[in-house]
Amino acid sequence: MDGVKKTKFVKNLHENAILNIERRIEQIMKNVNKHGKHRQFEVGDWVWVHLRKERFPHQMRSKLLPRCEDHFQVISKIRSNAYKFDFPDEYEINATFNVFDPAQYLDNNSDLRENPFQEGGNDVVIKTKVTRPEESPLTCPKAKKLRE
């Protein structure tokens, strides 16, 4: 009789533990995916892709070299975040990979004003007086002179 109660208690304990784990996983997934971008693209869509320099080992000799950011067409969809793109042959990389931060490519006019004929902005050159730093260290009397 005592063994039967113990097995029921252990089974109940395991069921409660499994329910608590599943509930906690749902909470964590909800918090993690709160700020995520869930975009899905179809075959033929143009997507703006940022390729990291790790994909181009022959260009990793300098961190000042430009990174590759361009728009490419989706050839096929593998999963919700994995696509095959139409890359030029000169890239010499695999065209299938997960898209980290995709954005829909919109072929807009490069002018960001609402009306291109609208005058905008201040094109006047602002002249400022540039003071040369002195060769000796800045002291309190010199700071007072500079403020005047």
PDB file of C-alpha atoms in Angstrom:
ATOM      1  CA  MET A   1       0.000   0.000   0.000  1.00  0.00           C
ATOM      2  CA  ASP A   2       2.805   2.391   0.867  1.00  0.00           C
ATOM      3  CA  GLY A   3       4.574   1.637  -2.433  1.00  0.00           C
ATOM      4  CA  VAL A   4       1.438   2.441  -4.475  1.00  0.00           C
ATOM      5  CA  LYS A   5       1.095   5.859  -2.813  1.00  0.00           C
ATOM      6  CA  LYS A   6       4.758   6.592  -3.474  1.00  0.00           C
ATOM      7  CA  THR A   7       4.495   5.707  -7.192  1.00  0.00           C
ATOM      8  CA  LYS A   8       1.394   7.910  -7.578  1.00  0.00           C
ATOM      9  CA  PHE A   9       3.186  10.756  -5.814  1.00  0.00           C
ATOM     10  CA  VAL A  10       6.265  10.417  -8.057  1.00  0.00           C
ATOM     11  CA  LYS A  11       4.132  10.242 -11.239  1.00  0.00           C
ATOM     12  CA  ASN A  12       2.185  13.322 -10.147  1.00  0.00           C
ATOM     13  CA  LEU A  13       5.451  15.111  -9.348  1.00  0.00           C
ATOM     14  CA  HIS A  14       6.838  14.301 -12.815  1.00  0.00           C
ATOM     15  CA  GLU A  15       3.664  15.497 -14.554  1.00  0.00           C
ATOM     16  CA  ASN A  16       3.743  18.784 -12.633  1.00  0.00           C
ATOM     17  CA  ALA A  17       7.434  19.241 -13.420  1.00  0.00           C
ATOM     18  CA  ILE A  18       6.827  18.666 -17.139  1.00  0.00           C
ATOM     19  CA  LEU A  19       3.941  21.167 -17.150  1.00  0.00           C
ATOM     20  CA  ASN A  20       6.067  23.770 -15.344  1.00  0.00           C
ATOM     21  CA  ILE A  21       8.962  23.275 -17.775  1.00  0.00           C
ATOM     22  CA  GLU A  22       6.671  23.638 -20.811  1.00  0.00           C
ATOM     23  CA  ARG A  23       5.056  26.764 -19.349  1.00  0.00           C
ATOM     24  CA  ARG A  24       8.471  28.294 -18.631  1.00  0.00           C
ATOM     25  CA  ILE A  25       9.698  27.498 -22.163  1.00  0.00           C
ATOM     26  CA  GLU A  26       6.645  29.280 -23.603  1.00  0.00           C
ATOM     27  CA  GLN A  27       7.374  32.342 -21.435  1.00  0.00           C
ATOM     28  CA  ILE A  28      11.009  32.415 -22.534  1.00  0.00           C
ATOM     29  CA  MET A  29      10.082  32.007 -26.215  1.00  0.00           C
ATOM     30  CA  LYS A  30       7.539  34.813 -25.910  1.00  0.00           C
ATOM     31  CA  ASN A  31      10.155  37.178 -24.433  1.00  0.00           C
ATOM     32  CA  VAL A  32      12.853  36.206 -26.922  1.00  0.00           C
ATOM     33  CA  ASN A  33      10.599  36.580 -29.956  1.00  0.00           C
ATOM     34  CA  LYS A  34       9.039  39.824 -28.740  1.00  0.00           C
ATOM     35  CA  HIS A  35      11.338  42.088 -30.748  1.00  0.00           C
ATOM     36  CA  GLY A  36      12.114  39.687 -33.574  1.00  0.00           C
ATOM     37  CA  LYS A  37      11.373  40.440 -37.189  1.00  0.00           C
ATOM     38  CA  HIS A  38       9.295  37.660 -38.641  1.00  0.00           C
ATOM     39  CA  ARG A  39       9.331  38.314 -42.348  1.00  0.00           C
ATOM     40  CA  GLN A  40       8.760  35.681 -44.956  1.00  0.00           C
ATOM     41  CA  PHE A  41       9.491  36.118 -48.620  1.00  0.00           C
ATOM     42  CA  GLU A  42       8.206  34.302 -51.648  1.00  0.00           C
ATOM     43  CA  VAL A  43      10.044  33.128 -54.751  1.00  0.00           C
ATOM     44  CA  GLY A  44      10.731  36.100 -57.018  1.00  0.00           C
ATOM     45  CA  ASP A  45      10.779  38.727 -54.244  1.00  0.00           C
ATOM     46  CA  TRP A  46      13.647  41.182 -54.113  1.00  0.00           C
ATOM     47  CA  VAL A  47      15.310  41.184 -50.708  1.00  0.00           C
ATOM     48  CA  TRP A  48      17.924  43.537 -49.269  1.00  0.00           C
ATOM     49  CA  VAL A  49      20.684  41.275 -47.895  1.00  0.00           C
ATOM     50  CA  HIS A  50      23.627  42.187 -45.669  1.00  0.00           C
ATOM     51  CA  LEU A  51      26.475  39.740 -46.242  1.00  0.00           C
ATOM     52  CA  ARG A  52      29.047  39.612 -43.485  1.00  0.00           C
ATOM     53  CA  LYS A  53      32.736  39.660 -44.284  1.00  0.00           C
ATOM     54  CA  GLU A  54      33.164  36.095 -43.006  1.00  0.00           C
ATOM     55  CA  ARG A  55      31.593  34.986 -46.270  1.00  0.00           C
ATOM     56  CA  PHE A  56      34.403  36.657 -48.208  1.00  0.00           C
ATOM     57  CA  PRO A  57      37.692  35.356 -46.749  1.00  0.00           C
ATOM     58  CA  HIS A  58      39.758  36.939 -49.530  1.00  0.00           C
ATOM     59  CA  GLN A  59      38.462  40.382 -48.454  1.00  0.00           C
ATOM     60  CA  MET A  60      39.111  40.006 -44.730  1.00  0.00           C
ATOM     61  CA  ARG A  61      42.571  41.547 -44.926  1.00  0.00           C
ATOM     62  CA  SER A  62      41.249  44.943 -43.830  1.00  0.00           C
ATOM     63  CA  LYS A  63      38.325  45.898 -41.666  1.00  0.00           C
ATOM     64  CA  LEU A  64      38.005  49.133 -43.621  1.00  0.00           C
ATOM     65  CA  LEU A  65      36.929  47.378 -46.804  1.00  0.00           C
ATOM     66  CA  PRO A  66      33.252  47.877 -47.603  1.00  0.00           C
ATOM     67  CA  ARG A  67      30.803  45.198 -46.629  1.00  0.00           C
ATOM     68  CA  CYS A  68      28.474  43.775 -49.195  1.00  0.00           C
ATOM     69  CA  GLU A  69      24.951  45.086 -48.959  1.00  0.00           C
ATOM     70  CA  ASP A  70      22.755  44.720 -51.974  1.00  0.00           C
ATOM     71  CA  HIS A  71      19.394  43.488 -53.162  1.00  0.00           C
ATOM     72  CA  PHE A  72      19.011  39.997 -54.566  1.00  0.00           C
ATOM     73  CA  GLN A  73      16.153  37.949 -55.924  1.00  0.00           C
ATOM     74  CA  VAL A  74      14.863  34.879 -54.066  1.00  0.00           C
ATOM     75  CA  ILE A  75      15.260  31.796 -56.267  1.00  0.00           C
ATOM     76  CA  SER A  76      13.793  29.248 -53.870  1.00  0.00           C
ATOM     77  CA  LYS A  77      12.505  29.096 -50.322  1.00  0.00           C
ATOM     78  CA  ILE A  78      13.917  26.329 -48.143  1.00  0.00           C
ATOM     79  CA  ARG A  79      12.406  27.186 -44.734  1.00  0.00           C
ATOM     80  CA  SER A  80      10.784  30.233 -43.185  1.00  0.00           C
ATOM     81  CA  ASN A  81      14.180  31.915 -42.711  1.00  0.00           C
ATOM     82  CA  ALA A  82      16.380  30.047 -45.223  1.00  0.00           C
ATOM     83  CA  TYR A  83      16.440  31.080 -48.851  1.00  0.00           C
ATOM     84  CA  LYS A  84      18.460  30.584 -51.999  1.00  0.00           C
ATOM     85  CA  PHE A  85      19.431  33.854 -53.671  1.00  0.00           C
ATOM     86  CA  ASP A  86      20.530  34.780 -57.155  1.00  0.00           C
ATOM     87  CA  PHE A  87      24.097  35.944 -56.448  1.00  0.00           C
ATOM     88  CA  PRO A  88      26.476  37.002 -59.216  1.00  0.00           C
ATOM     89  CA  ASP A  89      29.298  34.580 -60.055  1.00  0.00           C
ATOM     90  CA  GLU A  90      31.965  36.990 -58.806  1.00  0.00           C
ATOM     91  CA  TYR A  91      30.802  36.503 -55.189  1.00  0.00           C
ATOM     92  CA  GLU A  92      31.981  32.872 -55.197  1.00  0.00           C
ATOM     93  CA  ILE A  93      29.834  31.925 -52.200  1.00  0.00           C
ATOM     94  CA  ASN A  94      27.066  29.445 -51.583  1.00  0.00           C
ATOM     95  CA  ALA A  95      23.735  30.997 -52.512  1.00  0.00           C
ATOM     96  CA  THR A  96      21.812  29.129 -49.801  1.00  0.00           C
ATOM     97  CA  PHE A  97      21.883  30.455 -46.252  1.00  0.00           C
ATOM     98  CA  ASN A  98      19.784  31.718 -43.371  1.00  0.00           C
ATOM     99  CA  VAL A  99      18.784  35.333 -43.570  1.00  0.00           C
ATOM    100  CA  PHE A 100      19.660  37.119 -40.327  1.00  0.00           C
ATOM    101  CA  ASP A 101      18.049  40.500 -40.894  1.00  0.00           C
ATOM    102  CA  PRO A 102      16.169  40.540 -44.201  1.00  0.00           C
ATOM    103  CA  ALA A 103      14.356  43.565 -45.483  1.00  0.00           C
ATOM    104  CA  GLN A 104      12.009  43.932 -48.410  1.00  0.00           C
ATOM    105  CA  TYR A 105      13.730  45.786 -51.243  1.00  0.00           C
ATOM    106  CA  LEU A 106      11.656  48.678 -52.532  1.00  0.00           C
ATOM    107  CA  ASP A 107      12.832  50.241 -55.760  1.00  0.00           C
ATOM    108  CA  ASN A 108      12.135  53.843 -54.803  1.00  0.00           C
ATOM    109  CA  ASN A 109      13.597  57.080 -55.931  1.00  0.00           C
ATOM    110  CA  SER A 110      16.781  57.800 -54.013  1.00  0.00           C
ATOM    111  CA  ASP A 111      15.479  61.266 -53.122  1.00  0.00           C
ATOM    112  CA  LEU A 112      14.008  61.010 -49.626  1.00  0.00           C
ATOM    113  CA  ARG A 113      11.945  64.204 -49.769  1.00  0.00           C
ATOM    114  CA  GLU A 114       8.199  63.845 -50.177  1.00  0.00           C
ATOM    115  CA  ASN A 115       8.171  66.171 -53.156  1.00  0.00           C
ATOM    116  CA  PRO A 116      11.394  66.407 -55.208  1.00  0.00           C
ATOM    117  CA  PHE A 117      10.442  69.929 -56.371  1.00  0.00           C
ATOM    118  CA  GLN A 118      10.100  71.138 -52.805  1.00  0.00           C
ATOM    119  CA  GLU A 119      12.890  73.337 -51.598  1.00  0.00           C
ATOM    120  CA  GLY A 120      14.340  72.005 -48.423  1.00  0.00           C
ATOM    121  CA  GLY A 121      17.304  72.087 -46.170  1.00  0.00           C
ATOM    122  CA  ASN A 122      19.681  74.842 -45.343  1.00  0.00           C
ATOM    123  CA  ASP A 123      22.392  75.056 -47.983  1.00  0.00           C
ATOM    124  CA  VAL A 124      24.139  78.029 -46.395  1.00  0.00           C
ATOM    125  CA  VAL A 125      27.708  77.406 -45.331  1.00  0.00           C
ATOM    126  CA  ILE A 126      27.998  78.112 -41.636  1.00  0.00           C
ATOM    127  CA  LYS A 127      31.292  79.720 -40.752  1.00  0.00           C
ATOM    128  CA  THR A 128      32.661  78.991 -37.327  1.00  0.00           C
ATOM    129  CA  LYS A 129      35.746  80.369 -35.722  1.00  0.00           C
ATOM    130  CA  VAL A 130      38.197  77.592 -35.049  1.00  0.00           C
ATOM    131  CA  THR A 131      40.668  78.169 -32.264  1.00  0.00           C
ATOM    132  CA  ARG A 132      43.977  76.391 -32.381  1.00  0.00           C
ATOM    133  CA  PRO A 133      44.966  74.571 -29.248  1.00  0.00           C
ATOM    134  CA  GLU A 134      47.934  76.023 -27.488  1.00  0.00           C
ATOM    135  CA  GLU A 135      51.122  74.087 -27.193  1.00  0.00           C
ATOM    136  CA  SER A 136      51.361  74.380 -23.417  1.00  0.00           C
ATOM    137  CA  PRO A 137      48.839  72.741 -21.060  1.00  0.00           C
ATOM    138  CA  LEU A 138      45.592  74.531 -20.319  1.00  0.00           C
ATOM    139  CA  THR A 139      45.612  76.279 -16.956  1.00  0.00           C
ATOM    140  CA  CYS A 140      42.930  78.255 -15.101  1.00  0.00           C
ATOM    141  CA  PRO A 141      44.098  81.683 -16.361  1.00  0.00           C
ATOM    142  CA  LYS A 142      44.257  80.413 -19.960  1.00  0.00           C
ATOM    143  CA  ALA A 143      40.777  78.931 -19.633  1.00  0.00           C
ATOM    144  CA  LYS A 144      39.446  82.325 -18.487  1.00  0.00           C
ATOM    145  CA  LYS A 145      41.051  83.989 -21.514  1.00  0.00           C
ATOM    146  CA  LEU A 146      39.468  81.449 -23.847  1.00  0.00           C
ATOM    147  CA  ARG A 147      36.019  82.004 -22.333  1.00  0.00           C
ATOM    148  CA  GLU A 148      36.276  85.777 -22.947  1.00  0.00           C
TER     149      GLU A 148
END
